[in-house]
XYZ file of N, CA and C in Angstrom:
534
model
N 15.343 43.800 29.353
C 14.197 42.618 29.369
C 13.392 43.157 30.791
N 12.346 43.417 30.762
C 11.446 43.378 31.794
C 10.425 42.394 32.027
N 10.230 41.918 33.179
C 9.112 40.818 33.569
C 8.234 41.526 34.856
N 7.108 41.409 34.329
C 6.030 41.998 35.187
C 5.605 40.792 35.891
N 5.626 40.857 37.277
C 5.158 39.722 38.120
C 3.939 40.126 38.867
N 2.744 39.763 38.137
C 1.433 40.184 38.861
C 1.179 39.153 39.951
N 0.921 38.001 39.522
C 0.469 36.789 40.478
C 1.492 36.487 41.667
N 1.040 35.982 42.798
C 1.989 35.653 43.819
C 2.576 34.244 43.588
N 3.633 34.042 44.082
C 4.244 32.582 43.761
C 3.539 31.525 44.446
N 3.721 30.136 44.511
C 3.265 29.178 45.137
C 3.788 29.398 46.862
N 3.410 28.555 47.582
C 4.191 28.368 48.916
C 5.301 27.603 48.758
N 5.402 26.448 47.905
C 6.665 25.721 47.546
C 7.712 26.916 46.935
N 7.345 27.695 46.400
C 8.355 28.708 45.791
C 8.888 29.558 46.926
N 7.813 30.245 47.861
C 8.278 30.889 48.897
C 9.201 30.259 49.831
N 8.763 28.907 50.239
C 9.617 27.999 50.977
C 10.978 27.779 50.584
N 11.175 27.888 49.302
C 12.512 27.409 48.458
C 13.195 28.600 48.688
N 12.663 29.803 48.593
C 13.025 31.224 48.353
C 13.823 31.300 49.929
N 13.130 31.304 50.904
C 13.575 31.207 52.261
C 14.765 30.363 52.680
N 14.529 29.028 51.997
C 15.824 28.140 52.039
C 16.975 28.724 51.639
N 16.856 29.256 50.382
C 17.976 29.762 49.604
C 18.637 30.978 50.380
N 17.824 31.749 51.097
C 18.252 32.808 51.900
C 18.877 32.150 53.116
N 18.398 31.342 53.747
C 19.039 30.525 54.987
C 20.324 30.100 54.718
N 20.549 29.516 53.283
C 21.749 28.916 53.032
C 22.626 29.940 52.219
N 22.407 31.091 51.979
C 23.241 31.883 51.438
C 24.751 31.957 51.513
N 25.239 31.884 52.553
C 26.814 31.781 52.879
C 27.125 30.564 52.247
N 26.637 29.300 52.568
C 27.030 28.098 51.914
C 26.947 28.036 50.333
N 26.045 28.607 49.842
C 25.936 28.719 48.463
C 26.884 29.760 47.776
N 27.209 30.729 48.305
C 28.192 31.765 48.069
C 29.585 31.071 48.074
N 30.062 30.087 49.096
C 30.964 29.215 49.067
C 31.149 28.238 48.054
N 30.012 27.444 48.073
C 30.054 26.415 47.011
C 28.680 26.522 46.017
N 28.704 27.050 45.105
C 27.360 27.413 44.398
C 26.655 26.040 43.933
N 27.332 24.923 43.834
C 26.662 23.885 43.511
C 26.400 22.945 44.612
N 26.528 23.524 45.549
C 26.157 22.558 46.900
C 24.851 22.086 46.894
N 24.711 20.842 47.743
C 23.348 20.133 47.623
C 22.312 21.050 48.132
N 21.315 21.411 47.611
C 20.224 22.297 48.303
C 19.455 21.578 49.065
N 19.268 21.951 50.434
C 18.280 21.554 51.588
C 17.077 22.287 51.960
N 16.120 21.638 52.001
C 14.773 22.247 52.632
C 15.109 22.636 54.083
N 15.145 23.799 54.399
C 15.633 24.066 55.818
C 14.637 23.952 56.646
N 13.276 24.134 56.404
C 12.072 23.907 57.167
C 12.092 22.229 57.533
N 12.331 21.589 56.667
C 12.118 19.859 57.054
C 13.417 19.651 57.821
N 14.633 20.097 57.563
C 15.729 19.874 58.206
C 15.570 20.291 59.700
N 14.966 21.391 60.032
C 14.853 22.093 61.439
C 13.911 20.991 62.218
N 12.817 20.771 61.362
C 11.892 19.906 61.963
C 12.433 18.553 62.257
N 13.015 18.045 61.473
C 13.630 16.782 61.951
C 14.646 16.672 62.889
N 15.551 17.936 63.297
C 16.351 18.046 64.146
C 15.637 18.330 65.409
N 14.606 18.940 65.472
C 13.543 19.229 66.633
C 13.269 18.035 67.104
N 12.900 17.062 66.085
C 11.984 15.894 66.762
C 13.073 15.086 67.253
N 14.158 14.824 66.579
C 15.256 13.858 67.066
C 15.843 14.523 68.407
N 15.984 15.677 68.580
C 16.445 16.367 69.831
C 15.459 16.104 70.842
N 14.261 16.478 70.483
C 13.162 16.166 71.797
C 13.117 14.689 72.158
N 13.079 13.588 71.171
C 12.946 12.459 71.532
C 14.371 12.039 72.425
N 15.503 12.640 71.847
C 16.779 12.168 72.629
C 16.817 12.663 73.976
N 16.058 14.073 74.135
C 16.159 14.845 75.519
C 15.273 13.815 76.263
N 14.165 13.342 75.712
C 13.114 12.583 76.821
C 13.856 11.249 77.264
N 14.574 10.569 76.242
C 15.489 9.424 76.419
C 16.358 9.879 77.769
N 17.249 10.749 77.484
C 18.403 11.155 78.579
C 17.462 11.506 79.820
N 16.261 12.137 79.667
C 15.883 12.447 81.112
C 15.380 11.119 81.847
N 14.841 10.069 81.029
C 14.543 8.823 81.472
C 15.572 8.066 82.060
N 16.663 8.212 81.281
C 18.026 7.547 82.188
C 18.478 8.314 83.254
N 18.419 9.480 83.245
C 18.389 10.463 84.480
C 17.647 9.835 85.751
N 16.288 9.663 85.386
C 15.289 9.225 86.517
C 15.766 7.754 87.057
N 15.978 6.877 86.150
C 16.099 5.447 86.118
C 17.508 5.253 86.905
N 18.679 5.792 86.306
C 20.045 5.852 86.833
C 20.681 6.783 87.659
N 19.828 7.804 87.912
C 20.325 8.930 88.618
C 21.100 9.761 87.481
N 20.993 11.198 88.218
C 21.484 12.362 87.295
C 22.912 12.618 87.563
N 23.787 12.047 86.619
C 25.176 12.142 86.774
C 25.405 13.470 86.034
N 26.561 13.887 86.209
C 27.188 15.114 85.498
C 26.988 14.931 84.061
N 27.168 13.775 83.524
C 26.911 13.751 81.933
C 25.756 13.777 81.615
N 24.699 13.233 82.151
C 23.494 13.101 81.617
C 22.861 14.602 82.156
N 23.112 15.351 82.900
C 22.668 16.663 83.150
C 23.374 17.592 82.105
N 24.581 17.277 81.601
C 24.892 18.166 80.522
C 24.445 17.709 79.296
N 24.298 16.655 79.099
C 23.594 16.110 77.841
C 22.187 16.671 77.709
N 21.406 16.860 78.909
C 20.092 17.255 78.911
C 20.019 18.889 78.617
N 21.132 19.461 79.181
C 21.125 20.982 79.089
C 21.430 21.249 77.477
N 22.239 20.686 77.099
C 22.602 20.634 75.639
C 21.647 20.394 74.629
N 21.087 19.408 74.901
C 19.679 18.906 73.991
C 18.627 19.938 74.276
N 18.613 20.651 75.324
C 17.538 21.652 75.592
C 17.878 22.863 74.874
N 19.139 23.155 74.901
C 19.673 24.304 74.118
C 19.511 24.221 72.770
N 19.632 23.002 72.228
C 19.541 22.592 70.820
C 17.896 22.673 70.313
N 16.978 22.269 71.315
C 15.552 22.226 70.971
C 15.197 23.524 70.950
N 15.590 24.625 71.889
C 15.328 25.871 71.780
C 15.652 26.716 70.607
N 16.928 26.600 70.344
C 17.790 27.048 68.840
C 16.775 26.644 67.749
N 16.604 25.267 67.683
C 15.659 24.903 66.565
C 14.343 25.668 66.456
N 13.688 25.575 67.623
C 12.392 26.342 67.595
C 12.426 27.641 67.017
N 13.543 28.413 67.791
C 13.614 29.945 67.329
C 14.004 30.172 65.789
N 14.862 29.043 65.404
C 15.149 29.175 63.849
C 13.798 28.945 62.904
N 13.278 27.789 63.377
C 12.108 27.450 62.717
C 10.990 28.562 62.652
N 10.915 29.198 63.723
C 10.169 30.388 63.850
C 10.371 31.546 62.963
N 11.550 31.814 62.884
C 12.237 32.905 61.982
C 11.978 32.557 60.658
N 12.202 31.327 60.134
C 11.897 30.971 58.847
C 10.435 31.035 58.336
N 9.363 30.521 59.286
C 8.170 30.737 59.139
C 7.689 32.174 59.051
N 8.155 33.116 59.887
C 7.931 34.486 59.790
C 8.295 35.091 58.517
N 9.545 34.848 58.066
C 10.080 34.993 56.596
C 9.000 34.636 55.562
N 8.866 33.409 55.768
C 7.761 32.796 54.731
C 6.440 33.526 54.636
N 5.842 33.747 55.865
C 4.618 34.357 55.882
C 4.769 35.856 55.328
N 5.652 36.569 55.737
C 6.009 37.665 55.376
C 6.112 37.981 53.806
N 6.751 36.960 53.068
C 6.793 36.948 51.583
C 5.534 36.576 51.061
N 4.729 35.549 51.825
C 3.392 35.364 51.050
C 2.475 36.248 51.110
N 2.544 37.236 52.178
C 1.593 38.226 52.162
C 1.882 39.366 51.273
N 2.810 39.660 50.707
C 3.203 40.771 49.834
C 2.584 40.440 48.471
N 1.564 40.982 48.188
C 0.727 40.574 46.726
C 1.161 41.872 45.929
N 2.069 42.598 45.933
C 2.276 43.809 45.194
C 2.885 43.371 43.843
N 2.467 43.930 42.669
C 3.077 43.670 41.610
C 4.741 44.128 41.571
N 5.401 43.222 41.152
C 6.880 43.520 41.088
C 7.319 43.531 39.546
N 8.415 44.270 39.357
C 8.985 44.402 37.857
C 10.351 43.951 38.026
N 10.704 42.885 37.427
C 11.930 42.615 37.299
C 12.729 42.922 36.173
N 13.980 43.808 36.134
C 14.587 44.005 35.076
C 15.945 43.619 35.053
N 16.357 43.071 33.759
C 17.515 42.251 33.482
C 18.087 43.255 32.174
N 19.128 44.033 32.478
C 19.417 44.871 31.338
C 21.129 44.913 31.306
N 21.810 45.672 30.448
C 23.227 45.592 30.614
C 23.839 46.006 31.787
N 23.491 46.638 32.674
C 23.880 47.322 33.726
C 23.709 46.370 34.913
N 22.669 45.681 34.910
C 22.471 44.622 36.096
C 21.204 44.144 36.345
N 20.747 43.733 37.434
C 19.445 43.123 37.751
C 18.766 44.187 38.944
N 17.409 44.371 38.520
C 16.619 45.301 39.382
C 15.466 44.629 39.763
N 14.876 44.847 40.982
C 13.544 44.566 41.233
C 12.928 45.531 41.985
N 11.920 45.983 41.473
C 10.977 47.331 41.924
C 9.466 46.767 42.068
N 9.087 47.215 43.179
C 7.573 47.040 43.619
C 6.827 48.100 42.999
N 5.718 47.764 42.337
C 5.144 48.751 41.776
C 4.435 49.576 42.817
N 4.363 50.799 42.869
C 3.943 51.937 43.679
C 4.800 51.988 44.892
N 5.986 51.640 44.675
C 6.809 51.697 45.992
C 8.105 52.661 45.420
N 8.747 53.186 46.424
C 9.795 54.220 46.112
C 11.358 53.377 46.064
N 10.946 52.261 46.700
C 12.370 51.392 47.258
C 12.597 50.570 45.704
N 13.899 50.448 45.489
C 14.095 49.724 44.385
C 15.565 48.994 44.652
N 15.607 47.836 44.482
C 16.838 46.913 44.775
C 17.547 46.691 43.306
N 18.755 47.196 43.112
C 19.367 47.043 42.077
C 20.835 46.606 42.173
N 21.342 45.699 41.537
C 22.873 45.047 41.554
C 23.387 45.136 40.302
N 24.449 45.634 40.217
C 25.267 45.641 38.819
C 25.621 43.850 38.758
N 25.789 43.330 37.467
C 26.248 42.257 37.105
C 27.378 41.753 37.602
N 28.522 42.770 37.743
C 29.735 42.525 38.456
C 29.577 41.836 39.963
N 28.631 42.321 40.531
C 28.456 41.950 41.913
C 27.370 40.832 42.176
N 26.922 40.201 41.015
C 26.155 38.903 41.143
C 27.233 37.724 41.046
N 27.260 36.781 42.025
C 28.114 35.762 42.018
C 27.628 34.706 41.082
N 26.500 34.469 40.862
C 25.891 33.391 39.849
C 24.284 33.455 39.900
N 23.819 32.595 38.889
C 22.473 32.536 38.824
C 22.211 30.938 38.976
N 21.062 30.408 39.584
C 21.023 29.051 39.823
C 19.561 28.723 39.647
N 19.518 27.573 39.075
C 17.859 27.063 38.779
C 17.715 26.001 39.863
N 16.782 26.349 40.720
C 16.285 25.328 41.686
C 14.809 24.635 41.168
N 14.299 23.989 41.856
C 13.054 23.266 41.730
C 11.946 24.276 41.305
N 11.768 25.163 42.135
C 10.744 26.008 42.066
C 10.910 27.641 41.690
N 12.345 27.723 41.700
C 12.849 29.164 41.328
C 14.217 29.229 40.745
N 14.342 30.482 40.113
C 15.676 30.737 39.616
C 16.051 31.921 40.382
N 17.282 31.834 41.067
C 17.775 32.961 41.955
C 19.159 33.530 41.507
N 19.289 34.470 41.593
C 20.563 35.436 41.523
C 20.916 35.692 42.737
N 22.333 35.327 43.139
C 22.728 35.687 44.522
C 24.019 36.666 44.256
N 23.919 37.836 45.138
C 24.920 38.729 44.974
C 26.019 38.282 45.602
N 27.039 38.864 45.201
C 28.528 38.320 45.966
C 28.559 39.061 47.382
N 29.834 38.850 48.108
C 29.956 39.195 49.167
C 29.120 39.198 50.439
N 29.039 40.202 51.165
C 28.204 40.425 52.356
C 27.053 41.145 52.031
N 26.580 41.284 50.705
C 25.351 41.913 50.452
C 24.275 41.155 50.842
N 24.314 39.732 50.814
C 23.091 38.997 51.266
C 21.858 39.005 50.400
N 22.110 39.573 49.191
C 20.803 39.992 48.323
C 20.630 38.630 47.464
N 19.316 38.195 47.448
C 18.876 37.191 46.681
C 17.659 37.624 45.731
N 17.705 37.710 44.558
C 16.826 37.715 43.753
C 15.970 36.405 43.216
N 14.823 36.130 43.662
C 14.409 34.926 43.420
C 13.038 35.199 42.437
N 12.831 34.235 41.450
C 12.043 34.456 40.228
C 11.469 33.089 40.100
N 9.958 32.999 39.880
C 9.323 31.591 39.915
C 9.928 30.979 38.501
N 9.908 29.687 38.442
C 10.533 29.003 37.378
C 9.410 29.313 36.188
N 8.222 29.739 36.169
C 7.325 29.901 35.219
C 7.862 31.068 34.027
N 9.062 31.686 34.617
C 9.630 32.827 33.794
C 11.060 32.518 33.182
N 11.167 30.994 33.267
C 12.563 30.553 32.829
C 12.839 30.565 31.368
N 11.476 30.637 30.645
C 11.898 30.661 29.173
C 12.248 31.983 28.744
N 11.887 32.929 29.648
C 12.329 34.377 29.142
C 13.896 34.471 29.837
N 14.066 34.153 31.008
C 15.349 34.705 31.691
C 16.448 33.667 31.207
N 16.345 32.364 30.987
C 17.369 31.491 30.621
C 18.041 32.078 29.273
N 17.214 32.348 28.247
C 17.878 32.795 26.937
C 18.413 34.246 26.998
N 17.826 34.924 27.889
C 18.515 36.193 28.049
C 19.953 36.183 28.686
N 19.817 35.370 29.508
C 21.308 35.147 30.057
C 22.300 34.368 29.334
N 21.866 33.498 28.425
C 22.768 32.914 27.561
C 23.407 33.609 26.530
N 22.335 34.625 26.047
C 22.742 35.538 24.842
C 23.348 36.826 25.195
N 23.031 37.379 26.400
C 23.447 38.695 26.560
C 24.527 38.602 27.856
N 24.535 37.481 28.683
C 25.453 37.441 29.920
C 26.224 36.196 29.794
N 26.942 35.784 28.808
C 27.603 34.636 28.881
C 28.664 34.446 29.954
N 29.188 35.576 30.368
C 30.269 35.367 31.523
C 29.473 34.989 32.934
N 28.201 35.461 32.952
C 27.436 35.123 34.447
C 27.253 33.675 34.415
N 27.868 33.028 35.535
C 27.827 31.521 35.749
C 26.113 31.249 36.000
N 25.883 30.119 35.186
C 24.465 29.770 35.220
C 24.661 28.301 35.816
N 23.763 27.913 36.945
C 23.849 26.668 37.549
C 22.483 26.033 37.231
N 22.452 24.697 36.551
C 21.032 24.173 36.400
C 21.169 22.926 37.178
């Protein structure tokens, strides 16, 4: 089965895809884990850390900078910097995915799953025995490769009516999580 993907996905689809990629290791360990929007989580962590940092600094000015206050401020500062860098990386990944408007060809056959960009020599193909599972998310259907591959095939849910029946009929051994 081949699916020709000509139109770009929505921003929500790409945000979800980036979040799936960011949670790859956790999903491989527990395929049914609760899915979290990494963008929202990092923004919340950044805001909480910044507010706490300000409170700790006010406490330091008011009561003096004890060793505990200094350590807390430094650790919060490191947390803020880490959150900013992580959020920046996620936004770069999102931007990169959203700017790629090439037609893509997704092939599901007896040998595995393949994603090829039209007019590109690079093809990503993974045999079925190396696919850990497929999971249906709110905006996408994702196939996650086993082990340390770190490969995620993400397809918009608009193709669900083609993909799900194919998996159920041709690949009953593939774990499908809805």
